[in-house]
Short mmCIF file of C-alpha atoms and ligand atoms in Angstrom, two decimals:
data_model
loop_
_atom_site.label_atom_id
_atom_site.label_comp_id
_atom_site.label_asym_id
_atom_site.label_seq_id
_atom_site.Cartn_x
_atom_site.Cartn_y
_atom_site.Cartn_z
CA MET A 1 36.81 228.79 -39.98
CA VAL A 2 36.54 227.34 -36.28
CA ALA A 3 34.45 229.34 -34.19
CA ILE A 4 35.73 231.31 -30.99
CA GLY A 5 35.42 228.89 -28.16
CA PRO A 6 36.71 228.31 -24.69
CA PRO A 7 39.53 225.63 -24.77
CA ALA A 8 38.30 222.25 -24.96
CA GLN A 9 37.06 220.83 -21.62
CA GLY A 10 37.86 223.76 -19.52
CA TYR A 11 41.53 223.74 -19.83
CA ARG A 12 43.63 226.66 -18.76
CA ARG A 13 44.37 229.31 -21.72
CA VAL A 14 48.53 229.44 -22.47
CA LYS A 15 50.74 231.13 -23.94
CA VAL A 16 52.61 229.29 -26.34
CA GLY A 17 55.71 229.73 -29.07
CA ILE A 18 55.01 227.98 -31.93
CA THR A 19 58.34 227.35 -34.33
CA CYS A 20 57.67 225.71 -37.69
CA TYR A 21 58.89 225.95 -41.47
CA PRO A 22 57.19 228.99 -42.78
CA THR A 23 57.37 228.50 -46.36
CA TYR A 24 55.30 225.42 -48.08
CA GLY A 25 55.33 222.27 -46.49
CA GLY A 26 52.39 220.22 -44.62
CA SER A 27 54.54 220.78 -41.32
CA GLY A 28 54.37 224.28 -41.47
CA ALA A 29 50.41 224.20 -42.90
CA LEU A 30 49.50 221.99 -40.04
CA ALA A 31 51.36 224.19 -37.45
CA THR A 32 50.40 227.34 -38.82
CA GLU A 33 46.57 225.70 -38.79
CA LEU A 34 46.88 224.70 -35.00
CA GLY A 35 48.19 228.27 -34.24
CA ILE A 36 45.13 229.78 -35.96
CA ALA A 37 42.87 227.06 -34.22
CA LEU A 38 44.32 227.69 -30.31
CA ALA A 39 43.94 231.68 -31.22
CA HIS A 40 40.20 231.30 -31.98
CA ARG A 41 39.75 229.03 -28.74
CA GLY A 42 41.63 232.17 -26.45
CA HIS A 43 44.93 231.14 -26.45
CA GLU A 44 47.63 233.71 -27.03
CA VAL A 45 50.17 232.04 -29.71
CA HIS A 46 53.32 233.62 -30.66
CA PHE A 47 55.19 232.36 -33.64
CA ILE A 48 58.87 232.48 -33.90
CA THR A 49 60.59 231.81 -36.93
CA TYR A 50 62.01 233.49 -39.98
CA LYS A 51 59.23 234.39 -42.32
CA GLN A 52 55.26 234.77 -41.77
CA PRO A 53 54.01 231.51 -42.04
CA PHE A 54 52.06 230.95 -45.63
CA ARG A 55 48.86 230.48 -43.88
CA LEU A 56 48.64 232.77 -41.68
CA PRO A 57 46.49 235.49 -42.36
CA SER A 58 47.73 239.21 -41.96
CA PHE A 59 46.17 239.80 -38.27
CA THR A 60 44.38 237.41 -36.19
CA PRO A 61 43.92 238.05 -32.83
CA ARG A 62 45.76 236.98 -29.82
CA ILE A 63 48.37 235.57 -32.73
CA TYR A 64 51.75 237.70 -32.90
CA PHE A 65 54.50 237.13 -35.25
CA HIS A 66 58.70 237.20 -34.24
CA GLU A 67 60.88 237.23 -37.11
CA VAL A 68 63.96 235.72 -36.50
CA ASP A 69 66.91 237.96 -37.67
CA VAL A 70 70.19 235.48 -38.77
CA GLY A 71 72.06 239.02 -39.35
CA ARG A 72 75.63 239.06 -41.17
CA TYR A 73 79.20 238.79 -40.96
CA PRO A 74 81.24 238.00 -42.74
CA LEU A 75 83.15 235.53 -40.88
CA PHE A 76 80.28 233.62 -41.02
CA GLU A 77 80.09 231.31 -44.24
CA TYR A 78 76.80 229.51 -42.66
CA PRO A 79 75.05 232.21 -40.46
CA PRO A 80 73.79 230.29 -37.47
CA TYR A 81 69.97 230.26 -37.47
CA ASP A 82 69.70 227.35 -35.08
CA LEU A 83 71.15 229.99 -32.56
CA ALA A 84 69.42 233.24 -33.50
CA LEU A 85 66.42 230.92 -33.21
CA ALA A 86 67.48 229.98 -29.45
CA VAL A 87 68.15 233.99 -28.52
CA ARG A 88 64.83 234.62 -30.41
CA MET A 89 62.59 231.85 -28.13
CA HIS A 90 64.44 233.07 -24.88
CA GLU A 91 63.20 236.53 -25.32
CA VAL A 92 59.80 236.06 -26.40
CA THR A 93 59.48 233.47 -23.98
CA LEU A 94 60.93 236.14 -21.18
CA SER A 95 59.17 239.27 -22.95
CA HIS A 96 55.47 237.24 -23.32
CA GLY A 97 55.52 235.21 -20.48
CA LEU A 98 55.39 232.07 -22.76
CA ASP A 99 54.23 228.82 -20.71
CA LEU A 100 55.76 226.69 -23.27
CA LEU A 101 57.87 226.41 -26.94
CA HIS A 102 55.99 224.07 -29.36
CA CYS A 103 58.46 223.05 -32.03
CA HIS A 104 57.43 220.99 -35.33
CA TYR A 105 59.79 219.19 -36.92
CA ALA A 106 62.66 218.37 -34.65
CA ILE A 107 65.88 219.79 -36.79
CA PRO A 108 66.68 222.79 -35.70
CA HIS A 109 63.45 223.39 -33.47
CA ALA A 110 64.32 221.03 -30.79
CA THR A 111 67.76 221.79 -30.78
CA SER A 112 67.35 225.87 -30.31
CA ALA A 113 64.41 225.05 -27.94
CA TRP A 114 66.82 223.23 -25.97
CA ILE A 115 69.34 226.03 -25.69
CA ALA A 116 66.47 228.52 -24.94
CA LYS A 117 65.36 226.30 -22.03
CA GLU A 118 69.14 226.07 -21.04
CA MET A 119 69.55 229.89 -20.96
CA LEU A 120 66.12 230.03 -19.22
CA ARG A 121 66.83 227.95 -16.33
CA SER A 122 67.38 230.42 -13.13
CA THR A 123 64.90 232.62 -15.07
CA ARG A 124 61.91 230.53 -15.83
CA PRO A 125 62.45 227.13 -15.01
CA ASP A 126 58.74 226.12 -15.80
CA ILE A 127 58.85 226.58 -19.22
CA ARG A 128 58.09 223.42 -20.91
CA VAL A 129 59.11 222.24 -24.29
CA VAL A 130 56.89 220.18 -26.76
CA THR A 131 58.18 218.82 -29.96
CA THR A 132 56.02 217.38 -32.34
CA LEU A 133 57.47 214.79 -35.17
CA HIS A 134 56.45 215.28 -38.63
CA GLY A 135 58.49 213.22 -40.96
CA THR A 136 61.78 213.03 -42.73
CA ASP A 137 63.12 215.12 -39.60
CA ILE A 138 62.76 211.32 -38.42
CA THR A 139 62.91 209.36 -41.60
CA ILE A 140 65.57 210.89 -43.70
CA VAL A 141 67.08 213.83 -42.01
CA GLY A 142 67.56 212.80 -38.54
CA GLN A 143 68.96 209.23 -39.88
CA ASP A 144 71.70 210.86 -41.80
CA PRO A 145 74.66 210.58 -39.72
CA SER A 146 75.40 214.01 -39.43
CA PHE A 147 72.54 214.85 -37.66
CA ARG A 148 71.39 211.61 -36.04
CA PRO A 149 73.11 212.35 -32.69
CA ILE A 150 71.84 215.75 -32.57
CA THR A 151 68.27 214.57 -33.34
CA LYS A 152 68.27 212.01 -30.67
CA PHE A 153 69.43 214.36 -27.81
CA SER A 154 67.26 217.11 -29.11
CA ILE A 155 64.07 214.90 -28.93
CA GLU A 156 65.57 213.04 -25.55
CA LYS A 157 65.38 216.79 -23.95
CA SER A 158 62.06 217.75 -25.30
CA ASP A 159 59.47 217.61 -22.25
CA GLY A 160 56.92 215.74 -24.74
CA LEU A 161 56.80 214.67 -27.91
CA THR A 162 53.91 214.15 -30.58
CA ALA A 163 53.94 212.27 -33.82
CA VAL A 164 51.50 212.48 -36.36
CA SER A 165 51.05 209.20 -37.41
CA ARG A 166 51.45 205.62 -35.70
CA PHE A 167 53.93 204.69 -38.17
CA LEU A 168 56.26 207.76 -37.48
CA GLN A 169 55.91 206.57 -33.64
CA THR A 170 57.16 203.39 -34.23
CA GLU A 171 59.76 204.40 -36.61
CA THR A 172 60.97 207.02 -33.82
CA LEU A 173 61.23 204.34 -31.11
CA THR A 174 63.04 201.97 -33.44
CA THR A 175 65.38 204.45 -35.20
CA PHE A 176 66.96 206.12 -32.24
CA GLY A 177 66.17 203.36 -29.30
CA CYS A 178 64.96 205.95 -27.06
CA THR A 179 63.27 203.75 -24.44
CA ALA A 180 63.01 206.44 -22.27
CA CYS A 181 60.99 208.80 -24.96
CA ARG A 182 56.70 207.98 -25.28
CA ILE A 183 55.54 209.65 -28.02
CA GLU A 184 51.65 210.74 -28.41
CA VAL A 185 50.15 210.24 -31.56
CA ILE A 186 48.36 212.94 -32.11
CA PRO A 187 47.11 213.02 -36.24
CA ASN A 188 47.01 216.26 -38.40
CA PHE A 189 43.88 217.57 -38.98
CA VAL A 190 41.47 219.39 -41.52
CA ASP A 191 38.90 222.33 -41.02
CA PRO A 192 35.64 220.59 -42.44
CA SER A 193 34.35 224.32 -43.55
CA VAL A 194 37.20 224.99 -45.61
CA TYR A 195 37.73 221.44 -47.17
CA ASP A 196 34.25 221.54 -48.58
CA ARG A 197 33.74 220.79 -52.03
CA SER A 198 29.81 222.35 -52.00
CA ARG A 199 31.51 225.58 -50.97
CA TYR A 200 33.38 226.32 -54.29
CA THR A 201 32.19 226.54 -57.95
CA SER A 202 35.29 224.86 -59.71
CA ILE A 203 37.47 227.42 -60.74
CA LEU A 204 39.15 225.04 -63.31
CA ASP A 205 35.71 225.24 -65.68
CA GLU A 206 37.03 227.78 -67.70
CA GLN A 207 40.16 225.40 -68.53
CA VAL A 208 38.11 222.08 -68.77
CA ASN A 209 34.86 221.13 -70.18
CA SER A 210 32.42 218.68 -68.06
CA GLU A 211 33.48 215.36 -69.41
CA THR A 212 37.41 215.86 -68.99
CA ARG A 213 38.15 214.46 -65.75
CA VAL A 214 40.57 216.34 -63.23
CA LEU A 215 43.42 214.74 -61.51
CA MET A 216 45.70 216.33 -59.34
CA HIS A 217 48.79 216.29 -57.30
CA VAL A 218 50.06 219.16 -54.52
CA SER A 219 53.46 218.69 -52.89
CA ASN A 220 56.62 220.71 -52.69
CA PHE A 221 58.51 218.49 -55.02
CA ARG A 222 60.91 216.90 -53.60
CA PRO A 223 62.45 213.49 -54.47
CA VAL A 224 60.37 211.69 -51.66
CA LYS A 225 57.05 212.77 -53.57
CA ARG A 226 58.14 210.47 -56.84
CA VAL A 227 56.86 213.51 -59.30
CA ARG A 228 57.53 211.63 -62.38
CA ASP A 229 55.46 208.31 -61.34
CA VAL A 230 52.48 211.21 -61.10
CA VAL A 231 52.98 212.06 -64.76
CA ARG A 232 53.48 208.09 -65.75
CA VAL A 233 50.27 207.32 -64.08
CA PHE A 234 48.14 210.35 -65.49
CA ALA A 235 49.76 209.43 -69.19
CA ARG A 236 47.89 206.06 -68.72
CA VAL A 237 45.14 207.46 -67.48
CA ALA A 238 44.77 209.97 -70.19
CA ARG A 239 45.34 207.42 -72.81
CA GLU A 240 42.04 206.01 -72.14
CA VAL A 241 40.15 208.60 -70.66
CA PRO A 242 39.36 212.65 -71.58
CA SER A 243 41.28 214.21 -68.40
CA VAL A 244 43.80 216.74 -67.31
CA LEU A 245 46.71 216.59 -64.76
CA VAL A 246 46.64 220.03 -62.48
CA MET A 247 50.30 219.83 -60.89
CA VAL A 248 50.03 222.49 -57.56
CA GLY A 249 53.20 223.03 -55.97
CA ASP A 250 57.05 223.74 -56.67
CA GLY A 251 60.27 222.25 -55.67
CA PRO A 252 63.70 220.64 -56.90
CA ASP A 253 61.53 218.02 -58.91
CA ARG A 254 59.42 220.31 -61.31
CA VAL A 255 61.63 220.15 -63.92
CA ASP A 256 61.94 216.43 -63.73
CA ALA A 257 57.99 216.09 -63.90
CA GLU A 258 57.92 218.84 -66.69
CA ALA A 259 60.84 216.36 -68.65
CA GLU A 260 58.77 213.28 -68.26
CA VAL A 261 55.68 215.44 -69.53
CA ARG A 262 57.51 216.25 -72.87
CA GLU A 263 58.80 212.81 -72.91
CA LEU A 264 55.51 210.91 -72.48
CA GLY A 265 53.88 213.92 -75.19
CA VAL A 266 50.91 214.87 -72.78
CA GLN A 267 51.95 218.89 -72.86
CA GLU A 268 48.76 220.18 -73.89
CA LYS A 269 47.24 217.99 -71.11
CA VAL A 270 49.42 219.14 -67.57
CA PHE A 271 49.03 222.28 -65.82
CA PHE A 272 51.69 223.19 -63.62
CA LEU A 273 50.08 226.11 -61.35
CA GLY A 274 53.00 226.66 -59.14
CA LYS A 275 52.65 227.57 -55.13
CA ILE A 276 49.44 228.33 -54.28
CA ASP A 277 48.32 229.11 -50.61
CA ALA A 278 44.58 228.39 -50.57
CA VAL A 279 44.51 224.97 -52.37
CA ALA A 280 40.39 223.66 -51.65
CA PRO A 281 39.01 225.80 -54.30
CA LEU A 282 40.63 223.85 -56.54
CA LEU A 283 40.61 220.10 -54.61
CA ALA A 284 37.01 220.68 -55.14
CA GLY A 285 37.48 220.45 -58.94
CA ALA A 286 39.34 217.46 -58.71
CA ASP A 287 38.31 213.68 -59.82
CA LEU A 288 41.28 212.08 -58.27
CA PHE A 289 44.15 212.91 -56.38
CA LEU A 290 47.66 211.42 -57.24
CA LEU A 291 50.54 210.69 -54.17
CA PRO A 292 52.66 208.05 -55.10
CA SER A 293 55.14 208.76 -52.79
CA ASP A 294 58.20 206.94 -51.29
CA SER A 295 57.61 207.70 -47.88
CA GLU A 296 54.64 209.93 -46.35
CA SER A 297 54.44 209.76 -42.70
CA PHE A 298 50.72 210.72 -42.40
CA GLY A 299 50.18 212.91 -46.28
CA LEU A 300 48.46 216.31 -44.83
CA SER A 301 47.77 216.82 -48.65
CA ALA A 302 45.71 213.28 -49.28
CA LEU A 303 43.76 214.48 -46.22
CA GLU A 304 42.90 217.69 -47.75
CA ALA A 305 41.60 216.28 -50.98
CA LEU A 306 39.88 213.32 -48.95
CA ALA A 307 38.17 215.94 -46.87
CA SER A 308 37.24 218.08 -50.34
CA GLY A 309 36.06 214.33 -51.53
CA VAL A 310 38.35 213.36 -53.70
CA PRO A 311 39.16 209.69 -53.51
CA VAL A 312 43.49 209.15 -53.43
CA ILE A 313 45.60 206.60 -55.28
CA GLY A 314 48.31 206.62 -53.52
CA THR A 315 51.30 203.87 -52.09
CA ARG A 316 50.97 201.66 -49.24
CA ALA A 317 54.03 203.93 -48.28
CA GLY A 318 54.63 204.85 -44.10
CA GLY A 319 51.53 206.36 -42.69
CA LEU A 320 49.37 206.85 -45.54
CA PRO A 321 47.41 203.70 -44.94
CA GLU A 322 46.27 205.12 -42.15
CA VAL A 323 44.72 208.12 -43.45
CA VAL A 324 43.71 206.68 -46.71
CA ARG A 325 41.15 203.36 -46.50
CA ASP A 326 42.40 201.17 -49.17
CA ASN A 327 39.00 200.59 -51.21
CA GLU A 328 37.25 202.55 -49.63
CA THR A 329 38.65 205.92 -49.63
CA GLY A 330 41.29 205.89 -52.61
CA PHE A 331 42.94 202.69 -53.48
CA LEU A 332 47.33 202.11 -52.42
CA CYS A 333 49.59 200.16 -54.36
CA PRO A 334 53.36 199.35 -53.78
CA VAL A 335 55.81 202.29 -54.58
CA GLY A 336 56.74 202.40 -58.02
CA ASP A 337 54.03 200.41 -59.03
CA ILE A 338 52.60 202.67 -61.96
CA ASP A 339 50.43 200.16 -63.51
CA GLY A 340 48.38 199.54 -60.47
CA MET A 341 47.70 202.86 -59.90
CA ALA A 342 46.77 203.93 -63.41
CA ALA A 343 44.56 200.52 -63.37
CA SER A 344 42.87 201.78 -60.09
CA ALA A 345 42.05 205.16 -61.17
CA LEU A 346 40.72 204.24 -64.46
CA GLY A 347 38.28 201.57 -62.62
CA LEU A 348 37.08 204.51 -60.63
CA LEU A 349 37.39 206.78 -63.82
CA ARG A 350 34.72 204.82 -65.48
CA ASP A 351 32.48 203.87 -62.72
CA ARG A 352 30.54 207.04 -61.74
CA ASP A 353 28.41 205.75 -59.40
CA ARG A 354 31.38 203.77 -57.23
CA TRP A 355 33.39 207.13 -57.78
CA THR A 356 30.35 208.91 -56.25
CA ALA A 357 29.96 206.58 -52.99
CA MET A 358 33.99 206.81 -52.60
CA SER A 359 33.82 210.68 -52.75
CA ASN A 360 31.30 210.95 -50.10
CA LEU A 361 32.49 208.23 -47.75
CA ALA A 362 36.11 209.79 -48.42
CA ALA A 363 34.60 213.58 -47.10
CA ARG A 364 32.85 211.86 -44.10
CA ASP A 365 35.46 210.13 -42.80
CA ALA A 366 37.90 212.73 -43.19
CA ARG A 367 35.68 214.79 -41.02
CA GLU A 368 35.14 212.35 -38.78
CA ARG A 369 38.42 211.26 -37.98
CA PHE A 370 40.38 213.73 -38.52
CA ASN A 371 38.21 216.56 -37.39
CA LEU A 372 39.64 220.24 -36.39
CA GLU A 373 37.71 220.41 -33.41
CA SER A 374 38.84 217.10 -31.91
CA ILE A 375 42.48 217.03 -32.37
CA VAL A 376 43.13 220.84 -31.72
CA GLY A 377 41.24 219.17 -27.97
CA LEU A 378 44.20 216.75 -28.11
CA TYR A 379 46.94 219.72 -28.24
CA GLU A 380 45.41 221.55 -25.42
CA SER A 381 45.41 218.09 -23.29
CA PHE A 382 49.08 217.54 -24.31
CA TYR A 383 49.80 220.79 -23.70
CA GLU A 384 48.21 220.34 -19.92
CA TYR A 385 49.96 217.74 -19.33
CA ALA A 386 53.55 218.63 -20.45
CA LEU A 387 52.83 221.70 -18.15
CA SER A 388 52.51 219.55 -15.19
CA LEU A 389 55.52 217.34 -15.72
CA PRO A 390 59.18 218.30 -13.68
CA SER A 391 61.01 219.76 -16.65
CA THR A 392 63.75 217.58 -18.53
CA THR A 393 66.22 219.78 -16.51
CA GLN A 394 65.63 218.10 -13.64
CA ARG A 395 64.85 214.74 -14.52
CA GLY A 396 66.81 213.99 -17.74
CA GLY A 397 64.04 213.30 -20.54
CA ALA A 398 60.90 212.92 -21.98
CA GLU A 399 58.09 211.20 -20.14
CA THR A 400 55.08 209.21 -20.34
CA THR A 401 52.53 210.41 -21.53
CA PRO A 402 48.26 210.12 -20.37
CA SER A 403 47.36 208.03 -23.10
CA GLN A 404 49.44 206.09 -24.38
CA THR A 405 48.59 204.84 -27.97
CA THR A 406 51.83 202.36 -28.24
O1 GMT B 501 59.19 215.76 -43.16
C1 GMT B 501 59.27 216.23 -44.55
O2 GMT B 501 58.90 216.01 -45.07
C2 GMT B 501 58.69 217.96 -44.14
C3 GMT B 501 56.77 217.53 -43.85
C4 GMT B 501 56.44 218.93 -44.53
O3 GMT B 501 57.21 219.87 -44.04
O4 GMT B 501 55.54 218.82 -45.50
O5 GMT B 501 56.16 216.75 -44.26
C5 GMT B 501 55.80 215.77 -43.40
O6 GMT B 501 55.02 216.58 -42.51
C6 GMT B 501 53.59 216.51 -43.34
C7 GMT B 501 52.50 217.18 -42.22
O7 GMT B 501 52.87 216.37 -40.82
C8 GMT B 501 52.96 214.93 -43.62
O8 GMT B 501 51.52 215.20 -43.68
C9 GMT B 501 53.89 214.50 -44.32
O9 GMT B 501 53.30 213.37 -44.39
C10 GMT B 501 55.25 214.40 -43.84
N1 GMT B 501 56.65 213.97 -45.27
C11 GMT B 501 56.81 213.20 -45.31
O10 GMT B 501 57.02 212.05 -44.43
C12 GMT B 501 57.42 212.55 -46.61
#
C-alpha cells in the first residue's frame, strides 16, 4: 500500500466526491484506487454511488461512502438513478464542503454532476466537475443515438476532462467533434507493491503442477472482450504445451465461453473462478495473460498482469498498444487472429529464457510508466488546474488544460 504523505508538490488538500460504477470493471477499480491513494496523501474522499465500491476496504481514514438510494415508486417503471445521484451529489457537496466532483465514466455520472452543479449555482458556484473518460462511455454507449447528444453535452459541461489513453482522447474529439473540449491524458496506474510477483506463493500450485503453464484471463465477460477467442487461443496452445486456462470474472458471455470450452473438449483444463476482488495473488502464478478484445481504451487488467511479470497476448486494438509494448512485454495481433495469438503464446512458452526476459521487462516497464505515485500526482495537478478555472457555468464549456498531450 502507498505510504501516507502530503499531496505532491505542495498541492492543497482537497475534498473530492468520486462517483464510479462500484461493481466489477476497470473504471470502478481505478476510481477506487485513486480515492484510496488520495486519502493516503491527506485529501478527503467521498464516494457517492449506489453500492460500496468493490475494491474499497471497510474502513480507511479520510474516506467516506454515501449510498445513493433511488427509492421505489409504483409509477417509476425505470427508477431515476441519475436524479437520485444528482441529489446526493448536491447534498454531500453542501454538507461536507466538497471542492470538486470527479466522475468516472461519462454516462450518467457527468450528467448528474451537471444537474448537481446547476442546483448549487447560488450556494456553491465554486464547485468544479472533472470527468474521466474510460472507454465504452465514448466508444460504444456514447455513440448510441439514444445517448450521443447527452454524452456530448455532459462532456462539454464538465470543467475538466481526462482520458485514460491517447487513443481515447482522439476518439472523443473525433466522435463528438467538441472542438472546445481539451482533454488531458492521464493513464491508469498500478500499485507496484500489490502487483508484485515475488510477494505471493502461487495459490494455484495445489491445482497445477510445476510443469503446467498457466494462461489467465480477467474481465467482466462482455462481448467486447471476445471470451470465445480466449478459449480458442488456449485450446491451440494446450494441444502442444501442457497448460491450463484460468478464467477470472463473470458477465453475460460466460455461458458462451463455457460452451466453447465444451465444443473444443478442454473442460479438464479450464477453470472458471468467477468474480474475485484481489487478483494480484492469482496473477503471480500466471505465465501468460490473454486479452483478445475487440476494443480496449486502455486495458487495466493487462497493466495489472504486466506489473505482475505476466506477458500479455492481446489485440492491437484501441489503447492497448500504449500499454503493451509489442514484442517486448507481450504480443499484439489483429482482432480475431487466433492463429497469430496462439503462435505467439507457444513461441514464448517454449523459450523459457525469452519468457523470463519478457516477464522482467514487463514488470519494470509497468512500474516505470504507470506508477501510482506519479499518476496520482497528475490527478492532483489536474484538480489544482480545474479549481483555478472559471466555472463552465460562467464560460459554457471545458477549457484548455495545463499540459496538452494532443
Ligand atoms: O468502458 C468500459 O467498458 C467500462 C470500463 C470498466 O469499467 O471496465 O472499462 C474501460 O475502462 C477501463 C479503466 O480505465 C479500461 O482499462 C478498459 O480498457 C475500458 N474498457 C474498454 O475500453 C472496453
